[in-house]
Amino acid sequence: MKLLNNILNPFIRKEKPIIEARIKVLRFRKFLENARTLMDLIEDGKEKLKEEYILDRSYISSLVDKVIENVRMLVFNACMLVPEGGEILYKEFDEHKILAQKDILNIISEKSISPKDKNESEEPEYRLLRNAVTWMIGPFSKLRPTVMDFIKQTFDHVIFGLSKFVYPQGIVSQLDLNKSGNDYHLDIIQLEENIILKNRKKLAINDIQCRPLGFMLMDNEKSMNIDTKSLSNQKNWFAAVSRDYLSLSTKNPQNIILLDAQLSGFVDSDFIFIFANKSITLENLLPKGFRVEKTNLGTMAWNYDTPKNIMENHLAYLSQKILKLYN
Amino acid sequence: MENRQLRIMVIDDEQIVGKRLKSALEKTGDIIETFEDGVKALERLNNHPFDIVVTDIRMDEIDGIEILEKVLAKSNQTKVIMITGYATVEMAREALAKGAFDFIAKPFKPNDLRAIIDKAAKELRKN
């Protein structure tokens, strides 16, 4: 046993940083999945409120339960990614949960719901659904944060925390390339291959089998009109890649850009997520069809439920806009 | 069966369902009766025939499957459409196996149910 440990220990020591880096990227992907589910649930509640749907109390309680469960998973993954400050997130999550229990779920569990007063024209189920949607996205009459506010706060917690994460030297490969006359430098880890990369191995584009990155690095002759003067001293990007997945980020907490994309060909699971801090006007860099949300730290944008060829075009377009910010 | 008014019974223990469906389905001139109590609905069915019965699957007193069985035992011409909620998809499959015409999952738009009713009406006209 001791002999086996002696043989394995150097291997484990070398593998540990790369495994930790991979786990962070994969955990962030889970975090994004929770967030996407939450966005869909919130949209569903909004739509049911707008349209003339036949619904009952079990729909509302199921919607609220699913939102609570996904926010709980979001907070869990956020705290695994960035443990510092996690107790504040859990405390605030509890407050949102208690509020939902008191204002929505307890009322639903009562056998009969009666209108508030004689002048109340809205049916009680729709009034409850309205309460649930207000709990999720507001507006609240008082200065009380909504679930959506809390989701954004959780994103800020994670993205700012991750921007300070330093990938250990020696675990990454490097890619230097010239695209449309600009030089780029990427530090790369591979998410799927179980290999120890000796020193800082230089890669060629063809070495990287990653669909999203492939579309980003495709040549494109469209003009780029981004003012990069204030950002010109930032040169490095970090990319975690697998065949279908790319997690691309800058390494500087002062100028955060983060792009995660899945391009597997399955519309249900493919997406592009981008976050940029306040120094960048992200809205001006996006192609049409992105859902944009402002946070205290910056702006995040999503694109999903989009056909594969449009996603590919989006990535090619974004590469012109985003890579150039730090070329 | 000629293109006449349909007699449709809606059974759901959630008041909002009957209320909304009655006003939506009456727009096409059909006769709609709504019940929150499955037992009372069955009593009514014993005295008055209905072309189509739309019933929720999960109810306290008597569930939709039992209603389906009793309706079909009385008249196999009647088309029974099941309303399913969250986590009752398995029961919907059971209902189809027992002779339900179709099912629809809540939340739904009245027009979605109207499309199923139109299909059922076509079947009734064939007989």
mmCIF file of N, CA and C in Angstrom, chain A residues 44 47-48 51-59 62 66 111 121 123-126, chain B residues 12-17 19-21 24 56 60 85-86 106-110 112:
data_model
loop_
_atom_site.group_PDB
_atom_site.id
_atom_site.type_symbol
_atom_site.label_atom_id
_atom_site.label_comp_id
_atom_site.label_asym_id
_atom_site.label_seq_id
_atom_site.Cartn_x
_atom_site.Cartn_y
_atom_site.Cartn_z
ATOM 1 N N ASP A 44 -42.197 31.503 -17.513
ATOM 2 C CA ASP A 44 -43.424 30.721 -17.562
ATOM 3 C C ASP A 44 -44.493 31.356 -16.679
ATOM 4 N N GLU A 47 -45.802 34.477 -18.328
ATOM 5 C CA GLU A 47 -46.664 34.184 -19.476
ATOM 6 C C GLU A 47 -48.059 33.741 -19.017
ATOM 7 N N LYS A 48 -48.089 32.909 -17.976
ATOM 8 C CA LYS A 48 -49.385 32.405 -17.496
ATOM 9 C C LYS A 48 -50.231 33.540 -16.920
ATOM 10 N N GLU A 51 -51.660 35.581 -20.207
ATOM 11 C CA GLU A 51 -52.618 34.933 -21.105
ATOM 12 C C GLU A 51 -53.803 34.375 -20.325
ATOM 13 N N GLU A 52 -54.825 34.023 -21.071
ATOM 14 C CA GLU A 52 -56.019 33.446 -20.450
ATOM 15 C C GLU A 52 -55.831 31.944 -20.265
ATOM 16 N N TYR A 53 -55.057 31.571 -19.293
ATOM 17 C CA TYR A 53 -54.808 30.148 -19.064
ATOM 18 C C TYR A 53 -55.780 29.576 -18.044
ATOM 19 N N ILE A 54 -56.044 28.285 -18.178
ATOM 20 C CA ILE A 54 -56.770 27.566 -17.137
ATOM 21 C C ILE A 54 -55.705 26.968 -16.228
ATOM 22 N N LEU A 55 -55.625 27.449 -15.028
ATOM 23 C CA LEU A 55 -54.624 26.920 -14.102
ATOM 24 C C LEU A 55 -55.258 26.756 -12.729
ATOM 25 N N ASP A 56 -54.536 26.077 -11.864
ATOM 26 C CA ASP A 56 -55.054 25.913 -10.515
ATOM 27 C C ASP A 56 -53.937 26.177 -9.516
ATOM 28 N N ARG A 57 -54.276 25.992 -8.220
ATOM 29 C CA ARG A 57 -53.299 26.307 -7.174
ATOM 30 C C ARG A 57 -52.075 25.412 -7.240
ATOM 31 N N SER A 58 -52.255 24.173 -7.714
ATOM 32 C CA SER A 58 -51.092 23.269 -7.732
ATOM 33 C C SER A 58 -50.035 23.773 -8.720
ATOM 34 N N TYR A 59 -50.476 24.464 -9.808
ATOM 35 C CA TYR A 59 -49.485 25.042 -10.724
ATOM 36 C C TYR A 59 -48.651 26.098 -9.989
ATOM 37 N N SER A 62 -46.390 24.524 -7.367
ATOM 38 C CA SER A 62 -45.306 23.806 -8.029
ATOM 39 C C SER A 62 -44.272 24.786 -8.602
ATOM 40 N N LYS A 66 -40.431 24.945 -7.335
ATOM 41 C CA LYS A 66 -39.315 24.745 -8.278
ATOM 42 C C LYS A 66 -38.343 25.921 -8.229
ATOM 43 N N LYS A 111 -57.754 25.617 2.498
ATOM 44 C CA LYS A 111 -58.717 24.898 1.639
ATOM 45 C C LYS A 111 -59.441 25.832 0.659
ATOM 46 N N SER A 121 -61.830 42.116 -8.337
ATOM 47 C CA SER A 121 -62.390 41.437 -9.505
ATOM 48 C C SER A 121 -61.518 40.253 -9.929
ATOM 49 N N GLU A 123 -59.576 36.802 -9.960
ATOM 50 C CA GLU A 123 -59.799 35.522 -9.291
ATOM 51 C C GLU A 123 -58.651 35.240 -8.322
ATOM 52 N N PRO A 124 -58.963 34.544 -7.207
ATOM 53 C CA PRO A 124 -57.927 34.365 -6.177
ATOM 54 C C PRO A 124 -56.682 33.646 -6.681
ATOM 55 N N GLU A 125 -56.860 32.655 -7.591
ATOM 56 C CA GLU A 125 -55.684 31.944 -8.117
ATOM 57 C C GLU A 125 -54.771 32.897 -8.876
ATOM 58 N N TYR A 126 -55.393 33.801 -9.644
ATOM 59 C CA TYR A 126 -54.568 34.747 -10.410
ATOM 60 C C TYR A 126 -53.921 35.783 -9.492
ATOM 61 N N ASP B 12 -64.462 19.699 -12.171
ATOM 62 C CA ASP B 12 -63.153 20.027 -11.569
ATOM 63 C C ASP B 12 -63.407 20.651 -10.206
ATOM 64 N N ASP B 13 -62.709 20.167 -9.193
ATOM 65 C CA ASP B 13 -62.972 20.699 -7.847
ATOM 66 C C ASP B 13 -62.355 22.082 -7.620
ATOM 67 N N GLU B 14 -61.627 22.584 -8.593
ATOM 68 C CA GLU B 14 -61.118 23.958 -8.509
ATOM 69 C C GLU B 14 -62.146 24.860 -9.199
ATOM 70 N N GLN B 15 -62.727 25.753 -8.427
ATOM 71 C CA GLN B 15 -63.808 26.606 -8.938
ATOM 72 C C GLN B 15 -63.396 27.364 -10.210
ATOM 73 N N ILE B 16 -62.148 27.850 -10.211
ATOM 74 C CA ILE B 16 -61.666 28.691 -11.320
ATOM 75 C C ILE B 16 -61.731 27.954 -12.663
ATOM 76 N N VAL B 17 -61.519 26.628 -12.623
ATOM 77 C CA VAL B 17 -61.470 25.860 -13.879
ATOM 78 C C VAL B 17 -62.858 25.852 -14.540
ATOM 79 N N LYS B 19 -65.380 27.826 -13.923
ATOM 80 C CA LYS B 19 -65.817 29.194 -14.214
ATOM 81 C C LYS B 19 -65.222 29.693 -15.538
ATOM 82 N N ARG B 20 -63.917 29.486 -15.684
ATOM 83 C CA ARG B 20 -63.252 29.973 -16.910
ATOM 84 C C ARG B 20 -63.641 29.156 -18.132
ATOM 85 N N LEU B 21 -63.762 27.832 -17.937
ATOM 86 C CA LEU B 21 -64.110 26.990 -19.091
ATOM 87 C C LEU B 21 -65.547 27.235 -19.552
ATOM 88 N N ALA B 24 -65.620 30.342 -21.628
ATOM 89 C CA ALA B 24 -64.849 30.190 -22.882
ATOM 90 C C ALA B 24 -65.552 29.252 -23.861
ATOM 91 N N ASP B 56 -61.379 16.564 -14.353
ATOM 92 C CA ASP B 56 -60.055 16.554 -13.736
ATOM 93 C C ASP B 56 -59.764 15.132 -13.261
ATOM 94 N N ASP B 60 -60.883 15.135 -4.678
ATOM 95 C CA ASP B 60 -60.961 14.558 -3.337
ATOM 96 C C ASP B 60 -61.995 13.432 -3.212
ATOM 97 N N GLY B 85 -53.008 17.333 -14.004
ATOM 98 C CA GLY B 85 -52.182 18.381 -13.400
ATOM 99 C C GLY B 85 -50.777 17.878 -13.264
ATOM 100 N N TYR B 86 -50.031 18.589 -12.452
ATOM 101 C CA TYR B 86 -48.648 18.245 -12.179
ATOM 102 C C TYR B 86 -48.586 16.830 -11.593
ATOM 103 N N LYS B 106 -52.854 20.780 -17.332
ATOM 104 C CA LYS B 106 -52.913 22.152 -16.800
ATOM 105 C C LYS B 106 -51.503 22.669 -16.582
ATOM 106 N N PRO B 107 -51.206 23.939 -16.779
ATOM 107 C CA PRO B 107 -52.103 24.975 -17.291
ATOM 108 C C PRO B 107 -52.272 24.862 -18.810
ATOM 109 N N PHE B 108 -53.478 25.196 -19.279
ATOM 110 C CA PHE B 108 -53.713 25.162 -20.727
ATOM 111 C C PHE B 108 -54.610 26.334 -21.106
ATOM 112 N N LYS B 109 -54.649 26.614 -22.422
ATOM 113 C CA LYS B 109 -55.532 27.677 -22.911
ATOM 114 C C LYS B 109 -56.858 27.050 -23.337
ATOM 115 N N PRO B 110 -57.970 27.741 -23.130
ATOM 116 C CA PRO B 110 -59.264 27.176 -23.537
ATOM 117 C C PRO B 110 -59.274 26.730 -25.001
ATOM 118 N N ASP B 112 -56.941 25.326 -26.627
ATOM 119 C CA ASP B 112 -56.323 24.000 -26.738
ATOM 120 C C ASP B 112 -57.365 22.918 -26.433
#
